[in-house]
Amino acid sequence: MYRLESQNMRIGFDAQARLVMLAIAEGNIISTAPETSFRMIFKRGENWENTVVSAGQEFTVTAEKNALLFHTDTLIHSGGTVDIGLTLTARLDGDTVRFSAEIDNREPDAWVTDFEYPYIGVVRTLSEGPRGKGPDLLFPIQSGMRVQDIGQFLSGHKSRKVGLSNFGSGPCREITNCSFGTTYPGYASMQWMALEGDGRSLFLQSHDADHHVTDLRVLGAPGDDGDVTLVMDKLAFVRSGEVWQAPDAVLSLYEGTWHRGADIYSQWAKTWRPTHEKPEWVKNMNGYYLVIMKQQFGVEMWPYNTIPKLYELAKDTGCDTVGLFGWYDSGHDNQYPDLKVSESLGGARALTDGIREVQQAGGSVTLYYQGHLIDTTTDFYKNGGDRYVCRSKDGIPYLEWYNKAHNSSYLKYYTNKSFATSCPSCPEWQELMKEKADWVQSFGPDGILYDQIGGMPPRPCFDERHPHPKGKPSLSMPGGRKLLMDGIQRRTKELDSQFGFFSEHITDVYSAYLDGVHGISSYPSGEGDWGSGTESIHNYPELFRYCFPETIITIRNPRPYIEKRAVNYACVYGFRFEMEIRYDADCEDVLTRRYERENTYAKKAGDLRRRHWELLGLGRFVDSLPLKQDNVAVLAKAFESADKLAVVMWNDTELPQKVNLEVPGWSLEAVDSPEGPREGPPRTMEPQQLIVQLFGRDKA
């Protein structure tokens, strides 16, 4: 065994560079060696899946100060040898291990597409003594997820829950079997994942400032309750003649919660994440009232002269911003990017007047534009726009289909609209999107929402006519989107410093260019499920909110009302409200005030936030770190601003719950709720009750 030791950690590797020991005390959390230390996939000829693993490689091992280097000049695989050099490095610093790698591709006609390194596992428990409960997985899909006892969850008898096969205890062969994963950037919001249990955290993060397409994957084992291996697959696309330095992977094992690893990640993100001043109205937005004015198949629901009425309806739900979708003549999800003002909805003058009336009443309006999709039936696509689409390895455009039928079975089953996806690396597309900001701003709105560019999955583009960053398909979308969104952000502020830029999806890289995020998967899990102890998936928005609290995100709520749990969820985590008026039946619901009870509660909760906006709207989300609270059934999250602290508490169960909250270093000053101020702190909370406690910092 090759070993490295510090005062805080001991690690060991075998001759294949597999991690076989990881400890911060006596013992070892690695139960068995992972199947490999790395995996490389390369294309040669017509074979796209030549696979190389560590077994059979003849590494030369060099020890440097606090580091081990495993090097081979050539690699061995099932088809023989390949002239690709590989150096794997592990460097120990305190209780952190930094893994790096270099690929030297000298093999003619070889194209390295995938590179997985390191493999962290096999882990069954984070304790170094007798095995207790398996660790929970913290995973960054959108704002975050938590999977309790992930090893148990991924074992064969649990696999049905994530759509996996359940045919006994034999080997898993499909790439998705007994695994849990997604791509970054989008749907994964960050490049890290962690295991937490037994008072410890195992935190794996990638420090990839180029943002290569990455598959974050957690591997289980069929028929084995508990095996867990963490791995990240970088789509490297290393061409023949290229030497590629893999982005560093950073591994931490320590006593304590996941927050410490998240602090390392968010501090690193500051080295590449741009900042800008958000418009004041966006910073002060409490809720987003999304309205589709005309639907995909021609149903006109809201003429332009109803825009002021929509704002009145929005105010009744605690929302202060109206987001107009489908405001163009072709209707929602149609004819992108060939949009024009709808004469049948009232014409340009009525649109401008309606927006101005909302602004005069104190509200804000955004107009929708599509930044990702190109309708394949448009003149734009047919007359040269197809040059700007993202193409697969076979030269075929990547397509997406969207159907907004509401009543017709014919439309539902047989009329999916087909869209090609744009390649954001194309300068022509970048310029067109900036021009569309000019056009939209001419109608006087407060901002523009470019749909989907904030985090749709990053398909590699193989059209070599496009200037992809570093010539890599895997950087075509991440790198191209950064250029696209930086250009839009700059253009919107050139037009007006208060002109907002929104998009959909949650990611660390793209949200840095946005003023506001139209959230995805930002909604509560099942009532009370977090305290249930079952092996199941829970939305866990603490992850993104803690790492990037400055990001303004709406909940995703496709209903014409805001249910009480969604309101409470938004208040606890600092999301902005959202409700959506999408279909014809929704119009009747809101006009007849069918959901008056729900919307009245949302308005009261919005007023509660307004009363303490410096903390609940503008304060920094610090999760539960300052708190001592022993009842997991009561969610309690803190927001901090200077010498003030607000703790938002929510009983998301069907039963009354006892409350025992302590905030060391802070003194209680007031207690408030949607129903109004309260006398003193609560000792119990009723089901679905929301309470805010306000504290001042103790003076030394």
XYZ file of C-alpha atoms in Angstrom:
700
model
C 0.000 0.000 0.000
C 1.153 3.512 -0.826
C 0.282 5.867 2.029
C 0.067 9.554 2.805
C -0.507 10.890 6.301
C -1.141 14.251 7.908
C -2.112 15.220 11.402
C -5.748 15.020 10.324
C -5.996 12.195 7.782
C -4.508 8.941 6.504
C -5.007 7.742 2.924
C -3.712 4.700 1.084
C -3.649 3.419 -2.498
C -2.893 0.079 -4.110
C -0.691 -0.438 -7.177
C -3.660 0.364 -9.460
C -4.045 3.793 -7.779
C -7.295 2.675 -6.171
C -8.188 4.383 -2.911
C -8.135 1.600 -0.322
C -7.769 3.566 2.913
C -9.387 6.791 4.091
C -9.362 7.596 7.791
C -9.325 10.515 10.207
C -8.975 8.295 13.285
C -8.210 4.646 13.884
C -9.823 2.417 11.297
C -10.845 2.937 7.667
C -14.124 3.989 6.035
C -13.254 2.192 2.754
C -14.888 -1.225 3.118
C -13.507 -2.676 -0.128
C -11.482 -1.230 -2.986
C -13.508 0.297 -5.826
C -13.582 -1.673 -9.068
C -11.147 0.789 -10.637
C -9.271 3.987 -9.868
C -10.259 5.598 -13.173
C -12.215 4.901 -16.317
C -11.398 6.301 -19.745
C -13.496 5.952 -22.888
C -12.038 6.739 -26.293
C -13.243 6.644 -29.876
C -11.122 4.968 -32.517
C -12.453 4.256 -35.959
C -16.151 3.447 -35.731
C -15.916 2.242 -32.135
C -16.972 4.975 -29.717
C -16.681 2.827 -26.603
C -13.126 1.596 -26.173
C -12.858 1.323 -22.393
C -9.748 1.574 -20.221
C -9.716 0.876 -16.473
C -6.932 0.570 -13.924
C -6.775 -3.238 -13.933
C -3.702 -4.420 -15.831
C -2.020 -1.011 -16.032
C 1.686 -0.877 -15.183
C 2.024 2.306 -13.171
C 5.284 3.823 -12.026
C 4.679 5.279 -8.574
C 6.541 8.380 -7.409
C 6.297 9.844 -3.921
C 6.679 13.581 -3.493
C 6.069 15.740 -0.445
C 2.463 15.010 0.561
C 1.736 13.538 -2.885
C 1.710 10.286 -4.861
C 1.982 10.149 -8.665
C 0.910 7.099 -10.690
C 2.215 7.262 -14.269
C 2.120 5.094 -17.361
C 3.281 5.980 -20.878
C 0.795 3.650 -22.566
C -2.543 2.214 -21.565
C -3.795 -1.340 -21.848
C -7.367 -2.222 -22.764
C -9.225 -5.207 -24.139
C -8.130 -4.374 -27.671
C -4.417 -4.184 -26.824
C -2.354 -1.111 -26.035
C -3.046 2.497 -26.909
C -0.484 5.293 -27.099
C -2.053 7.458 -24.433
C -0.053 8.500 -21.388
C -1.753 8.962 -18.049
C -0.621 10.494 -14.768
C -2.843 10.292 -11.701
C -1.928 12.433 -8.695
C -3.224 12.474 -5.127
C -2.039 15.297 -2.879
C -2.852 15.429 0.854
C -3.349 18.740 2.652
C -4.696 18.434 6.197
C -8.000 16.608 5.923
C -8.376 17.344 2.218
C -7.142 15.279 -0.736
C -6.692 16.954 -4.109
C -6.828 14.593 -7.094
C -5.461 15.688 -10.460
C -4.691 13.937 -13.733
C -2.968 14.474 -17.063
C -3.877 12.721 -20.310
C -1.281 12.751 -23.112
C -3.061 11.501 -26.224
C -0.483 10.483 -28.839
C -2.631 7.791 -30.439
C -3.592 8.594 -34.062
C -7.358 8.556 -34.600
C -8.085 8.306 -30.862
C -10.468 10.760 -29.266
C -10.855 10.503 -25.488
C -14.488 11.339 -24.782
C -14.940 10.372 -21.101
C -12.642 10.437 -18.096
C -13.747 9.334 -14.632
C -11.375 10.006 -11.742
C -11.236 9.482 -8.816
C -13.481 6.638 -7.656
C -14.328 7.273 -3.995
C -15.516 4.074 -2.357
C -16.583 1.540 -1.566
C -18.144 3.203 1.496
C -20.800 1.575 3.671
C -20.612 3.861 6.698
C -18.671 6.977 7.650
C -17.852 5.623 11.082
C -14.637 3.697 11.635
C -16.206 1.422 14.233
C -19.228 -0.899 14.066
C -21.553 -0.092 11.211
C -24.591 1.970 12.025
C -27.115 3.492 9.660
C -25.786 4.080 6.187
C -24.930 7.655 5.188
C -27.341 10.057 3.533
C -26.536 11.416 0.090
C -26.588 15.177 -0.480
C -26.971 15.777 -4.198
C -27.249 19.054 -6.161
C -30.175 18.459 -8.511
C -31.618 21.971 -8.924
C -31.685 23.537 -5.449
C -30.752 20.237 -3.804
C -31.873 16.755 -2.809
C -31.195 14.464 0.110
C -31.508 10.671 -0.099
C -31.595 8.940 3.246
C -29.379 5.842 3.541
C -28.315 5.997 -0.100
C -26.641 2.571 -0.081
C -29.854 0.928 1.060
C -31.771 2.997 -1.472
C -29.590 1.848 -4.371
C -29.428 -1.826 -3.461
C -31.487 -4.206 -5.572
C -34.682 -4.286 -3.527
C -34.877 -0.476 -3.475
C -34.012 0.090 -7.116
C -37.591 0.302 -8.350
C -37.899 3.695 -6.680
C -35.511 5.310 -9.134
C -36.643 3.424 -12.214
C -33.901 0.811 -12.044
C -34.063 -2.912 -12.774
C -34.907 -5.336 -9.969
C -33.941 -8.745 -11.303
C -32.021 -10.244 -8.413
C -28.480 -9.809 -7.178
C -26.463 -10.235 -10.367
C -24.090 -7.632 -11.825
C -25.468 -4.294 -12.984
C -24.677 -3.773 -16.666
C -26.777 -0.820 -17.762
C -25.061 2.486 -17.010
C -28.097 3.631 -15.020
C -28.576 0.484 -12.952
C -28.050 0.728 -9.204
C -26.920 4.299 -9.642
C -28.156 7.806 -9.028
C -26.928 10.702 -11.097
C -27.381 13.588 -13.462
C -25.403 15.958 -15.666
C -23.824 19.309 -14.829
C -24.365 22.161 -15.546
C -28.109 21.359 -15.557
C -29.914 19.505 -14.063
C -27.174 19.443 -11.435
C -26.735 22.944 -10.083
C -23.254 22.490 -8.603
C -20.193 20.256 -9.054
C -20.288 18.505 -5.708
C -21.948 15.732 -3.764
C -21.553 14.516 -0.221
C -22.299 11.704 2.184
C -23.317 12.585 5.728
C -23.778 10.285 8.703
C -22.449 9.296 12.120
C -21.592 12.939 12.776
C -19.255 13.064 9.764
C -19.218 14.299 6.190
C -17.484 12.930 3.097
C -17.470 15.724 0.529
C -16.386 15.338 -3.132
C -16.217 18.423 -5.338
C -14.833 19.276 -8.761
C -12.942 22.541 -9.226
C -13.606 22.867 -12.943
C -13.726 26.543 -13.889
C -14.277 25.662 -17.572
C -17.434 23.739 -16.630
C -16.974 20.700 -18.862
C -20.093 18.602 -19.200
C -19.968 16.313 -16.171
C -21.933 13.276 -15.032
C -22.189 13.211 -11.239
C -22.889 9.604 -10.318
C -23.413 7.576 -7.156
C -22.950 3.831 -7.600
C -24.582 1.150 -5.494
C -24.380 -2.617 -5.708
C -27.107 -5.128 -6.628
C -28.307 -7.194 -3.727
C -25.985 -5.472 -1.266
C -27.482 -3.130 1.287
C -25.048 -0.303 1.687
C -22.296 -0.131 -0.930
C -21.708 3.440 -2.156
C -19.116 4.806 -4.591
C -18.898 8.432 -5.731
C -17.556 9.320 -9.170
C -17.623 12.210 -11.643
C -17.318 11.622 -15.388
C -15.784 14.576 -17.236
C -16.527 14.699 -20.959
C -12.950 15.580 -21.827
C -12.866 15.176 -25.635
C -9.051 14.981 -25.759
C -7.968 14.838 -29.395
C -4.922 13.082 -30.764
C -1.874 15.273 -30.144
C -3.451 17.031 -27.153
C -2.240 17.036 -23.552
C -5.171 17.651 -21.209
C -5.053 18.569 -17.547
C -8.129 17.244 -15.791
C -9.818 19.669 -13.397
C -8.966 18.969 -9.779
C -11.291 16.880 -7.652
C -11.207 17.757 -3.954
C -12.143 15.210 -1.287
C -12.760 16.043 2.372
C -13.575 13.798 5.323
C -14.210 15.460 8.649
C -16.287 15.569 11.805
C -19.272 17.845 11.269
C -21.954 18.746 8.754
C -21.817 19.222 5.001
C -21.599 23.012 5.426
C -17.818 22.978 5.810
C -17.303 21.326 2.429
C -19.864 23.688 0.928
C -17.864 26.630 2.273
C -14.793 25.351 0.406
C -16.835 25.075 -2.784
C -18.488 28.491 -2.563
C -15.158 30.165 -1.786
C -13.616 28.499 -4.837
C -16.600 29.593 -6.958
C -15.781 33.208 -6.146
C -12.613 32.822 -8.247
C -14.655 32.521 -11.459
C -18.244 33.536 -10.666
C -18.922 37.067 -11.982
C -20.886 39.570 -9.940
C -23.117 42.461 -10.946
C -25.580 44.799 -9.282
C -29.149 43.539 -9.531
C -32.008 45.959 -10.203
C -33.635 47.200 -7.018
C -37.071 45.946 -8.025
C -35.709 42.414 -8.492
C -34.018 42.447 -5.086
C -37.323 43.536 -3.565
C -39.568 41.163 -5.536
C -41.767 39.067 -3.244
C -43.612 37.042 -5.872
C -43.851 36.263 -9.597
C -47.307 35.968 -11.188
C -46.746 34.028 -14.426
C -49.448 34.379 -17.069
C -49.670 32.798 -20.520
C -51.674 35.297 -22.568
C -52.116 33.136 -25.676
C -51.596 29.392 -25.771
C -49.718 27.257 -28.259
C -52.753 26.187 -30.280
C -54.362 29.604 -30.573
C -56.506 30.075 -27.451
C -56.387 33.770 -26.522
C -56.924 34.180 -22.784
C -55.706 37.624 -21.755
C -55.801 40.583 -24.184
C -53.263 43.313 -23.522
C -55.890 45.535 -21.928
C -56.221 42.975 -19.102
C -52.615 43.423 -17.962
C -53.610 45.890 -15.194
C -56.268 43.414 -14.025
C -53.616 40.700 -13.849
C -51.567 42.894 -11.556
C -54.559 43.397 -9.263
C -54.986 39.618 -9.088
C -51.270 39.206 -8.455
C -51.305 41.614 -5.510
C -54.037 39.553 -3.861
C -51.618 36.590 -3.724
C -48.604 38.458 -2.374
C -47.018 38.773 -5.828
C -45.739 42.084 -7.143
C -44.335 41.122 -10.549
C -46.348 39.943 -13.557
C -44.463 37.663 -15.953
C -46.127 37.664 -19.361
C -45.611 34.516 -21.469
C -47.296 33.886 -24.829
C -47.750 37.626 -25.321
C -46.774 37.344 -28.998
C -48.946 36.578 -32.001
C -47.954 32.912 -32.419
C -48.770 31.981 -28.824
C -46.617 30.225 -26.239
C -44.064 27.677 -27.502
C -44.537 28.524 -31.142
C -42.493 30.107 -33.928
C -39.308 30.805 -31.939
C -37.429 33.073 -32.609
C -39.796 34.666 -35.161
C -41.988 36.540 -32.683
C -44.112 39.615 -33.252
C -46.666 41.603 -31.303
C -50.205 40.227 -31.492
C -52.714 42.488 -33.179
C -55.579 40.254 -32.044
C -54.501 40.731 -28.405
C -54.571 44.485 -28.882
C -51.452 45.636 -30.702
C -48.245 47.310 -29.572
C -49.870 50.438 -28.126
C -52.171 48.408 -25.868
C -49.235 46.265 -24.726
C -47.160 49.305 -23.836
C -50.073 51.039 -22.119
C -50.913 47.961 -20.057
C -47.342 47.618 -18.860
C -47.121 51.310 -17.983
C -50.339 51.143 -15.969
C -48.936 48.295 -13.843
C -45.758 50.261 -13.220
C -47.715 53.344 -12.222
C -49.588 51.188 -9.702
C -46.292 50.079 -8.148
C -45.810 46.731 -9.893
C -43.292 45.279 -12.327
C -43.654 43.374 -15.603
C -41.357 40.993 -17.472
C -41.821 39.797 -21.037
C -40.879 36.305 -22.185
C -38.426 35.376 -24.897
C -37.064 31.954 -25.828
C -33.270 31.722 -25.800
C -32.758 27.991 -26.345
C -35.283 26.626 -28.862
C -35.700 27.202 -32.593
C -39.020 26.181 -34.146
C -38.163 23.989 -37.151
C -41.172 25.334 -39.098
C -40.043 28.975 -38.994
C -38.673 31.044 -41.836
C -35.664 31.692 -39.596
C -34.820 27.994 -39.431
C -35.506 27.349 -43.116
C -33.469 30.342 -44.302
C -30.146 29.763 -42.590
C -31.061 29.510 -38.912
C -30.337 25.785 -39.014
C -26.636 26.743 -39.066
C -26.903 27.780 -35.420
C -28.384 24.593 -33.975
C -26.651 22.134 -31.698
C -25.836 18.899 -33.540
C -25.157 15.377 -32.319
C -22.143 13.253 -33.261
C -24.186 12.084 -36.273
C -24.724 15.640 -37.480
C -28.418 15.591 -36.574
C -29.946 18.521 -34.666
C -30.860 17.788 -31.072
C -34.630 18.111 -30.914
C -37.074 18.821 -28.102
C -40.849 18.519 -28.229
C -43.401 20.559 -26.298
C -47.161 20.171 -26.260
C -49.444 22.615 -24.461
C -52.769 20.993 -25.361
C -55.399 21.357 -22.653
C -58.637 19.744 -23.833
C -58.044 18.059 -27.201
C -56.875 14.429 -27.259
C -55.942 14.906 -30.901
C -53.586 17.738 -30.018
C -52.297 15.910 -26.944
C -51.243 12.751 -28.764
C -50.468 13.798 -32.316
C -49.232 17.376 -32.484
C -46.046 17.767 -30.463
C -44.244 20.901 -31.561
C -40.697 20.165 -32.700
C -37.818 22.476 -31.805
C -34.117 22.337 -32.556
C -31.852 23.500 -29.755
C -29.578 26.429 -30.456
C -25.812 26.252 -30.018
C -24.982 29.221 -27.783
C -21.372 29.240 -28.970
C -22.491 30.761 -32.271
C -21.707 34.513 -32.284
C -24.686 35.067 -34.580
C -27.049 33.564 -31.999
C -25.472 35.583 -29.228
C -25.942 38.768 -31.237
C -29.534 37.895 -32.152
C -30.439 37.408 -28.486
C -28.995 40.812 -27.602
C -31.017 42.372 -30.406
C -34.152 40.719 -29.038
C -33.484 42.375 -25.676
C -33.577 45.715 -27.508
C -36.874 44.794 -29.153
C -38.536 43.574 -25.971
C -37.341 46.586 -23.980
C -38.962 48.900 -26.529
C -42.381 47.982 -25.079
C -41.387 49.323 -21.675
C -41.241 46.249 -19.393
C -39.035 46.073 -16.313
C -37.234 42.968 -17.524
C -36.998 40.032 -19.901
C -37.093 36.294 -19.194
C -35.086 34.200 -21.660
C -36.476 30.732 -21.171
C -34.317 27.635 -20.595
C -30.831 29.085 -21.033
C -30.319 29.054 -17.270
C -29.685 25.329 -17.086
C -31.105 22.934 -19.671
C -28.912 19.787 -19.877
C -25.625 20.536 -21.663
C -25.720 18.629 -24.932
C -22.306 18.503 -26.648
C -22.365 20.104 -30.098
C -20.316 18.466 -32.860
C -20.793 21.099 -35.575
C -17.185 22.075 -36.259
C -18.290 25.255 -38.026
C -19.104 26.676 -34.582
C -16.354 28.326 -32.491
C -16.738 26.103 -29.423
C -14.464 27.106 -26.521
C -11.162 25.211 -26.802
C -12.671 23.315 -29.739
C -14.460 20.905 -27.390
C -18.027 19.668 -27.878
C -18.374 19.427 -24.097
C -17.730 23.163 -23.721
C -20.043 24.207 -26.566
C -23.044 24.686 -24.317
C -21.478 25.600 -20.936
C -18.855 27.889 -22.441
C -21.191 29.196 -25.101
C -23.924 29.962 -22.595
C -21.511 31.928 -20.449
C -20.716 34.107 -23.460
C -24.380 34.348 -24.433
C -25.578 35.266 -20.950
C -22.758 37.676 -20.252
C -23.687 39.481 -23.459
C -27.363 39.648 -22.506
C -26.587 40.825 -18.965
C -24.396 43.613 -20.307
C -26.918 44.613 -22.966
C -29.836 44.791 -20.534
C -27.886 47.137 -18.255
C -26.792 49.266 -21.201
C -30.471 49.700 -21.999
C -31.345 50.533 -18.380
C -29.522 49.722 -15.153
C -32.887 48.602 -13.747
C -33.789 46.332 -16.684
C -33.869 42.775 -15.292
C -32.603 39.553 -16.869
C -34.308 36.296 -15.832
C -34.109 32.679 -16.942
C -35.211 29.209 -15.905
C -33.342 26.482 -13.962
C -30.899 26.637 -11.068
C -27.122 26.415 -11.599
C -24.144 28.086 -9.986
C -22.537 28.988 -13.302
C -25.487 30.471 -15.209
C -27.243 32.104 -12.255
C -24.189 34.337 -11.861
C -25.287 36.198 -15.001
C -28.956 36.454 -14.008
C -30.871 38.936 -11.905
C -33.570 36.399 -11.062
C -34.160 32.674 -11.532
C -37.484 31.103 -12.504
C -36.983 28.026 -10.326
C -37.321 24.366 -11.242
C -38.129 21.626 -8.716
C -38.389 24.279 -6.011
C -41.273 22.834 -4.067
C -41.706 20.857 -0.857
C -41.487 17.075 -0.722
C -44.204 15.020 0.953
C -45.700 16.397 4.137
C -43.569 15.414 7.107
C -41.381 13.053 5.093
C -38.089 14.547 6.207
C -38.656 13.358 9.752
C -39.875 9.920 8.661
C -36.468 8.219 8.456
C -37.420 6.332 5.290
C -35.008 5.614 2.434
C -36.437 8.155 0.050
C -35.627 11.299 -1.895
C -36.351 14.662 -0.308
C -36.007 18.090 -1.816
C -33.230 19.690 0.199
C -32.846 23.293 -0.980
C -30.433 24.087 1.834
C -27.636 22.993 -0.505
C -27.856 25.724 -3.140
C -29.366 28.349 -0.863
C -26.452 28.028 1.555
C -23.755 28.072 -1.132
C -25.226 30.943 -3.165
C -27.712 32.846 -0.977
C -27.471 35.959 -3.137
C -29.286 34.161 -5.984
C -32.942 35.204 -6.233
C -35.089 32.154 -7.042
C -38.841 31.668 -7.358
C -40.588 28.472 -6.340
C -41.977 26.469 -9.269
C -45.724 26.349 -8.903
C -47.764 25.388 -12.001
C -51.084 26.124 -10.262
C -53.406 29.148 -10.389
C -53.010 29.508 -6.611
C -50.300 29.061 -3.983
C -51.048 26.292 -1.532
C -50.181 26.862 2.100
C -47.270 24.398 2.155
C -45.679 26.077 -0.854
C -45.995 29.460 0.836
C -44.417 28.188 4.045
C -41.684 26.425 2.106
C -40.836 29.622 0.243
C -40.697 31.603 3.478
C -38.486 29.083 5.288
C -35.932 28.857 2.482
C -36.096 32.387 1.130
C -37.618 31.586 -2.254
C -39.842 34.165 -3.908
C -43.498 33.205 -4.450
C -44.770 32.085 -7.822
C -48.094 31.071 -9.311
C -48.923 30.296 -12.927
C -52.024 31.010 -15.010
C -51.387 28.666 -17.922
C -54.673 27.368 -19.347
C -58.186 28.514 -20.138
C -59.673 26.928 -17.012
C -57.113 28.744 -14.872
C -58.530 32.048 -16.061
C -61.963 31.236 -14.665
C -60.407 30.066 -11.403
C -58.619 33.332 -10.755
C -61.417 35.594 -11.969
C -63.990 33.852 -9.763
C -61.481 33.739 -6.894
C -61.953 30.015 -6.480
C -58.870 29.720 -4.291
C -59.514 32.729 -2.084
C -58.460 30.942 1.126
C -55.080 29.885 -0.260
C -54.350 33.239 -1.824
C -55.382 35.148 1.297
C -52.873 33.146 3.303
C -50.183 33.811 0.693
C -50.919 37.532 0.929
C -50.619 37.446 4.731
C -47.341 35.534 4.530
C -46.070 38.005 1.953
C -46.986 40.876 4.257
C -45.102 39.108 7.062
C -41.991 38.995 4.913
C -42.423 42.639 3.981
C -42.498 43.610 7.642
C -39.039 42.081 8.063
C -37.709 42.417 4.519
C -34.189 43.456 5.526
C -33.818 39.959 6.964
C -36.319 37.746 5.145
C -35.844 39.318 1.710
C -32.355 40.794 1.745
C -30.691 38.875 4.582
C -28.193 36.070 4.072
C -29.558 32.525 4.354
C -27.329 30.733 6.886
C -29.395 27.553 7.213
C -29.579 26.166 10.747
C -25.946 26.779 11.685
C -26.631 29.351 14.450
C -29.463 27.264 15.924
C -29.948 24.535 18.484
C -33.253 22.825 17.813
C -33.847 19.171 18.669
C -37.178 18.446 16.946
C -36.467 17.484 13.318
C -40.196 17.670 12.542
C -39.995 21.466 12.870
C -37.994 23.108 10.113
C -36.052 26.128 11.378
C -33.841 28.254 9.125
C -31.992 31.481 9.841
C -31.411 34.692 7.895
C -28.728 37.117 9.019
C -28.082 40.789 8.346
C -25.492 42.709 10.380
C -26.523 42.430 14.045
C -29.979 41.022 13.350
C -31.149 37.445 12.872
C -34.517 36.008 11.843
C -35.448 32.376 12.415
C -38.327 31.079 10.290
C -39.986 27.992 11.771
C -42.474 25.679 10.058
C -44.283 22.632 11.383
C -44.682 20.631 8.176
C -46.537 17.733 9.785
C -50.098 16.740 10.602
C -49.533 16.858 14.377
C -48.697 19.569 16.919
C -44.959 19.701 17.603
C -42.958 20.851 20.584
C -40.483 23.674 20.013
C -37.210 23.980 21.859
C -35.129 26.619 20.072
C -31.885 28.107 21.323
C -29.784 30.685 19.470
C -26.497 31.113 21.369
C -25.126 34.654 21.187
C -28.471 36.179 20.244
C -31.378 37.574 22.274
C -35.026 37.322 21.284
C -36.599 40.678 20.412
C -39.928 39.851 18.760
C -42.118 37.054 17.405
C -44.332 37.404 14.337
C -46.555 35.271 12.117
C -48.847 35.610 9.091
C -51.683 36.248 11.546
C -49.756 39.053 13.231
C -47.314 39.622 16.120
C -47.211 37.116 18.982
C -46.314 37.355 22.636
C -43.172 35.368 23.386
C -41.643 32.316 21.713
C -43.846 29.308 20.902
C -43.654 26.162 23.021
C -45.672 24.158 20.518
C -46.557 24.678 16.867
C -49.775 23.581 15.225
C -49.742 21.642 11.930
C -48.617 23.876 9.039
C -48.017 26.813 11.347
C -45.380 29.378 10.350
C -43.640 31.574 12.934
C -40.781 34.078 12.671
C -38.585 34.834 15.672
C -36.408 37.957 15.548
C -33.117 38.267 17.416
C -30.447 40.849 18.118
C -26.791 39.960 18.559
C -25.614 39.917 22.166
C -23.121 42.653 22.978
C -19.723 41.478 24.159
